[in-house]
Tab-separated table of C-alpha atoms in Angstrom:
chain	number	residue	atom	x	y	z
A	72	UNK	CA	0.000	0.000	0.000
A	73	UNK	CA	1.460	3.377	-1.019
A	74	UNK	CA	1.996	5.839	1.809
A	75	UNK	CA	1.202	9.534	2.073
A	76	UNK	CA	3.036	11.446	-0.644
A	77	UNK	CA	4.228	15.030	-0.264
A	78	UNK	CA	6.019	17.409	-2.579
A	79	UNK	CA	8.310	19.168	-2.735
A	80	UNK	CA	10.550	17.656	-0.063
A	81	UNK	CA	12.534	20.861	0.373
A	82	UNK	CA	11.809	24.483	-0.444
A	83	UNK	CA	13.828	27.657	0.143
A	84	UNK	CA	12.169	31.024	-0.384
A	85	UNK	CA	12.657	34.622	0.668
A	86	UNK	CA	10.307	36.325	3.097
A	87	UNK	CA	7.207	37.838	1.553
A	88	UNK	CA	7.230	35.253	-1.252
A	89	UNK	CA	4.472	32.694	-1.608
A	90	UNK	CA	4.802	28.903	-1.516
A	91	UNK	CA	2.528	25.889	-1.943
A	92	UNK	CA	2.805	22.328	-0.712
A	93	UNK	CA	0.998	19.315	-2.086
A	94	UNK	CA	-0.206	16.164	-0.344
A	95	UNK	CA	-1.659	12.952	-1.751
A	96	UNK	CA	-3.134	10.836	1.059
A	97	UNK	CA	-3.439	7.069	1.179
A	98	UNK	CA	-6.163	5.909	-1.184
A	99	UNK	CA	-9.559	5.756	0.489
A	100	UNK	CA	-8.614	7.843	3.483
A	101	UNK	CA	-11.363	10.304	4.280
A	102	UNK	CA	-9.521	12.406	6.846
A	103	UNK	CA	-6.517	14.566	5.994
A	104	UNK	CA	-4.404	16.699	8.315
A	105	UNK	CA	-1.717	19.343	7.916
A	106	UNK	CA	0.758	19.816	10.766
A	107	UNK	CA	3.560	22.350	11.215
A	108	UNK	CA	6.697	21.180	13.029
A	109	UNK	CA	9.122	23.924	14.039
A	110	UNK	CA	12.625	22.778	14.949
A	111	UNK	CA	12.738	21.432	18.506
A	112	UNK	CA	8.940	21.270	18.801
A	113	UNK	CA	6.326	18.620	18.259
A	114	UNK	CA	3.992	18.801	15.254
A	115	UNK	CA	1.177	21.337	15.619
A	116	UNK	CA	-2.154	20.751	13.888
A	117	UNK	CA	-2.962	23.446	11.341
A	118	UNK	CA	-6.070	22.048	9.678
A	119	UNK	CA	-8.150	18.866	9.553
A	120	UNK	CA	-10.348	17.873	6.601
A	121	UNK	CA	-13.078	15.255	6.508
A	122	UNK	CA	-13.498	14.485	2.794
A	123	UNK	CA	-13.541	17.992	1.296
A	124	UNK	CA	-14.952	19.754	4.365
A	125	UNK	CA	-12.964	21.491	7.108
A	126	UNK	CA	-13.361	19.943	10.581
A	127	UNK	CA	-10.890	22.139	12.475
A	128	UNK	CA	-8.801	25.092	11.321
A	129	UNK	CA	-8.612	26.902	14.652
A	130	UNK	CA	-4.793	26.989	14.648
A	131	UNK	CA	-4.368	27.997	11.000
A	132	UNK	CA	-3.081	31.607	10.637
A	133	UNK	CA	-5.739	32.515	8.144
A	134	UNK	CA	-4.268	35.898	7.258
A	135	UNK	CA	-1.455	34.134	5.392
A	136	UNK	CA	-2.173	30.383	5.296
A	137	UNK	CA	-4.818	28.670	3.214
A	138	UNK	CA	-5.568	25.046	2.473
A	139	UNK	CA	-7.977	23.210	0.232
A	140	UNK	CA	-9.042	19.674	-0.556
A	141	UNK	CA	-11.404	20.291	-3.412
A	142	UNK	CA	-12.246	16.754	-4.570
A	143	UNK	CA	-11.793	15.118	-1.186
A	144	UNK	CA	-8.543	13.477	-2.224
A	145	UNK	CA	-5.303	15.436	-2.496
A	146	UNK	CA	-4.705	18.731	-0.774
A	147	UNK	CA	-2.606	21.880	-1.073
A	148	UNK	CA	-1.374	24.179	1.677
A	149	UNK	CA	-0.351	27.703	0.701
A	150	UNK	CA	1.513	30.444	2.522
A	151	UNK	CA	1.270	33.970	1.179
A	152	UNK	CA	3.284	35.989	2.121
A	153	UNK	CA	5.820	33.898	4.017
A	154	UNK	CA	7.522	35.118	7.186
A	155	UNK	CA	10.795	34.011	8.743
A	156	UNK	CA	8.906	32.207	11.532
A	157	UNK	CA	7.187	29.973	8.954
A	158	UNK	CA	10.440	28.018	8.567
A	159	UNK	CA	9.416	24.505	9.592
A	160	UNK	CA	8.614	21.026	8.348
A	161	UNK	CA	5.059	20.763	7.053
A	162	UNK	CA	3.637	17.302	7.596
A	163	UNK	CA	0.592	15.854	5.926
A	164	UNK	CA	-1.207	12.901	7.500
A	165	UNK	CA	-4.265	10.881	6.563
A	166	UNK	CA	-6.535	8.376	8.262
A	167	UNK	CA	-9.318	6.100	7.098
A	168	UNK	CA	-11.729	8.048	9.234
A	169	UNK	CA	-11.475	10.483	12.129
A	170	UNK	CA	-10.932	7.920	14.877
A	171	UNK	CA	-8.425	5.825	12.966
A	172	UNK	CA	-4.638	5.766	13.034
A	173	UNK	CA	-2.963	8.707	11.309
A	174	UNK	CA	-0.291	7.923	8.737
A	175	UNK	CA	2.247	10.681	8.113
A	176	UNK	CA	4.067	11.656	4.965
A	177	UNK	CA	7.792	12.509	4.960
A	178	UNK	CA	7.119	16.242	5.188
A	179	UNK	CA	8.222	19.332	3.292
A	180	UNK	CA	11.065	21.289	4.869
A	181	UNK	CA	10.534	25.018	4.281
A	182	UNK	CA	13.294	27.543	4.861
A	183	UNK	CA	12.348	31.224	4.701
A	184	UNK	CA	15.327	33.584	4.312
B	244	UNK	CA	0.414	26.876	26.863
B	245	UNK	CA	1.734	23.361	26.377
B	246	UNK	CA	-1.030	20.833	26.874
B	247	UNK	CA	1.248	17.831	26.372
B	248	UNK	CA	4.647	17.912	28.033
B	249	UNK	CA	7.663	15.695	27.600
B	250	UNK	CA	10.179	17.064	30.074
B	251	UNK	CA	13.152	14.948	29.029
B	252	UNK	CA	14.623	16.157	25.720
B	253	UNK	CA	16.892	13.120	25.595
B	254	UNK	CA	17.409	9.754	27.244
B	255	UNK	CA	20.334	7.366	26.943
B	256	UNK	CA	19.793	3.660	27.731
B	257	UNK	CA	22.001	0.618	27.370
B	258	UNK	CA	20.985	-2.045	24.892
B	259	UNK	CA	18.952	-4.777	26.555
B	260	UNK	CA	17.777	-2.552	29.406
B	261	UNK	CA	14.351	-0.955	29.881
B	262	UNK	CA	13.641	2.474	28.368
B	263	UNK	CA	11.000	4.556	30.120
B	264	UNK	CA	9.693	7.673	28.416
B	265	UNK	CA	7.363	9.987	30.290
B	266	UNK	CA	4.600	12.366	29.278
B	267	UNK	CA	2.259	14.679	31.200
B	268	UNK	CA	-0.878	16.392	29.984
B	269	UNK	CA	-3.038	19.200	31.303
B	270	UNK	CA	-6.225	19.089	29.222
B	271	UNK	CA	-8.927	17.013	30.951
B	272	UNK	CA	-10.763	16.629	27.624
B	273	UNK	CA	-8.040	14.341	26.260
B	274	UNK	CA	-9.278	10.765	26.247
B	275	UNK	CA	-7.002	9.058	23.744
B	276	UNK	CA	-3.224	8.947	23.906
B	277	UNK	CA	-0.620	7.795	21.418
B	278	UNK	CA	3.104	7.396	21.023
B	279	UNK	CA	4.813	8.070	17.720
B	280	UNK	CA	8.368	7.281	16.708
B	281	UNK	CA	10.313	9.474	14.306
B	282	UNK	CA	13.539	8.892	12.408
B	283	UNK	CA	15.380	11.833	10.763
B	284	UNK	CA	13.908	13.019	7.440
B	285	UNK	CA	10.851	10.790	7.884
B	286	UNK	CA	7.352	11.440	9.132
B	287	UNK	CA	6.283	10.127	12.555
B	288	UNK	CA	5.080	6.525	12.619
B	289	UNK	CA	2.459	5.223	15.020
B	290	UNK	CA	3.747	2.990	17.785
B	291	UNK	CA	1.060	2.329	20.379
B	292	UNK	CA	-2.046	3.951	21.812
B	293	UNK	CA	-4.273	3.822	24.868
B	294	UNK	CA	-7.805	4.898	25.562
B	295	UNK	CA	-8.676	6.647	28.816
B	296	UNK	CA	-10.860	3.699	29.837
B	297	UNK	CA	-7.714	1.586	30.204
B	298	UNK	CA	-4.617	1.977	32.330
B	299	UNK	CA	-2.301	-0.280	30.360
B	300	UNK	CA	-1.812	-1.424	26.792
B	301	UNK	CA	0.860	-3.806	25.614
B	302	UNK	CA	2.210	-4.607	22.155
B	303	UNK	CA	5.278	-6.795	22.042
B	304	UNK	CA	8.212	-4.945	23.603
B	305	UNK	CA	6.143	-1.772	24.033
B	306	UNK	CA	3.804	-1.017	26.930
B	307	UNK	CA	1.992	2.228	27.617
B	308	UNK	CA	0.717	3.040	31.093
B	309	UNK	CA	-1.876	5.709	31.819
B	310	UNK	CA	-2.457	7.343	35.216
B	311	UNK	CA	-5.499	9.556	34.715
B	312	UNK	CA	-5.542	11.010	38.200
B	313	UNK	CA	-1.960	12.222	37.738
B	314	UNK	CA	-2.515	13.087	34.054
B	315	UNK	CA	0.586	11.089	33.266
B	316	UNK	CA	1.497	8.402	30.808
B	317	UNK	CA	4.657	6.478	30.159
B	318	UNK	CA	6.062	4.258	27.438
B	319	UNK	CA	8.155	1.267	28.445
B	320	UNK	CA	10.385	-0.464	25.917
B	321	UNK	CA	11.913	-3.729	27.037
B	322	UNK	CA	14.382	-4.911	26.044
B	323	UNK	CA	15.743	-1.826	24.277
B	324	UNK	CA	17.353	-2.443	20.890
B	325	UNK	CA	19.655	-0.266	18.737
B	326	UNK	CA	16.842	0.261	16.196
B	327	UNK	CA	14.809	1.928	18.928
B	328	UNK	CA	17.073	4.975	18.745
B	329	UNK	CA	14.749	7.723	17.501
B	330	UNK	CA	12.681	10.668	18.684
B	331	UNK	CA	9.510	9.615	20.491
B	332	UNK	CA	6.496	11.889	20.567
B	333	UNK	CA	3.639	11.633	23.000
B	334	UNK	CA	0.327	12.797	21.511
B	335	UNK	CA	-3.200	13.232	22.808
B	336	UNK	CA	-6.634	13.661	21.320
B	337	UNK	CA	-10.187	14.341	22.479
B	338	UNK	CA	-13.458	12.805	21.261
B	339	UNK	CA	-12.049	9.289	21.343
B	340	UNK	CA	-9.378	10.166	18.817
B	341	UNK	CA	-11.603	11.996	16.350
B	342	UNK	CA	-9.835	15.303	17.001
B	343	UNK	CA	-6.475	16.183	15.546
B	344	UNK	CA	-3.477	15.309	17.685
B	345	UNK	CA	-1.708	17.545	20.210
B	346	UNK	CA	1.938	16.570	20.434
B	347	UNK	CA	4.645	16.978	23.040
B	348	UNK	CA	8.102	18.234	22.082
B	349	UNK	CA	9.567	14.757	21.883
B	350	UNK	CA	12.270	12.756	23.657
B	351	UNK	CA	15.364	11.653	21.775
B	352	UNK	CA	16.080	8.071	22.842
B	353	UNK	CA	19.620	6.850	22.323
B	354	UNK	CA	20.304	3.142	22.771
B	355	UNK	CA	23.942	2.519	23.551
B	356	UNK	CA	25.588	-0.824	22.700
């Protein structure tokens, strides 16, 4: 069974630029999550989707971050404009349903200069 | 405000001995607890979980203990093996696991030969 796919794996941008990350969850998984992991911290939930609807985006900085899962399958996370403090690994995870085990992708490491 | 705390950034244990990783939480709404293991440049992988209706769950060399009154859980690995060297994250969720996960900062476990 293929795992959660993320791209790109690494991205370096300058502050005030925009960036987008892509996630393809495990086939058939209804729930998709985006987490932000800053160096030395644990992952922090940014947004949770159930199919193509948002379950929880309370920790998403909506003035600069946006995320969508239009067809209930893959998802994109965008930052516009980026700040220095956005430097982190962005992890995508998926689960069969909300109470099931979450499987994580390898993450995208973002460096904002 | 950290709702899940792992107070030991690192732990060194001799091969063959028991590794004990600790985690404390503050949010009384948490009712489902998990441990994840993470190798460098990879996403976290699920290790073991426990529901708040139990006080112990065992899976092979891994056992998780939950003390609800103390809001404390621990992960025991016995015997410890070199492949266990990784960062271990404690995570918690409400609604029986239907919520997104709240992670601790992680403990870097080093198994020495």
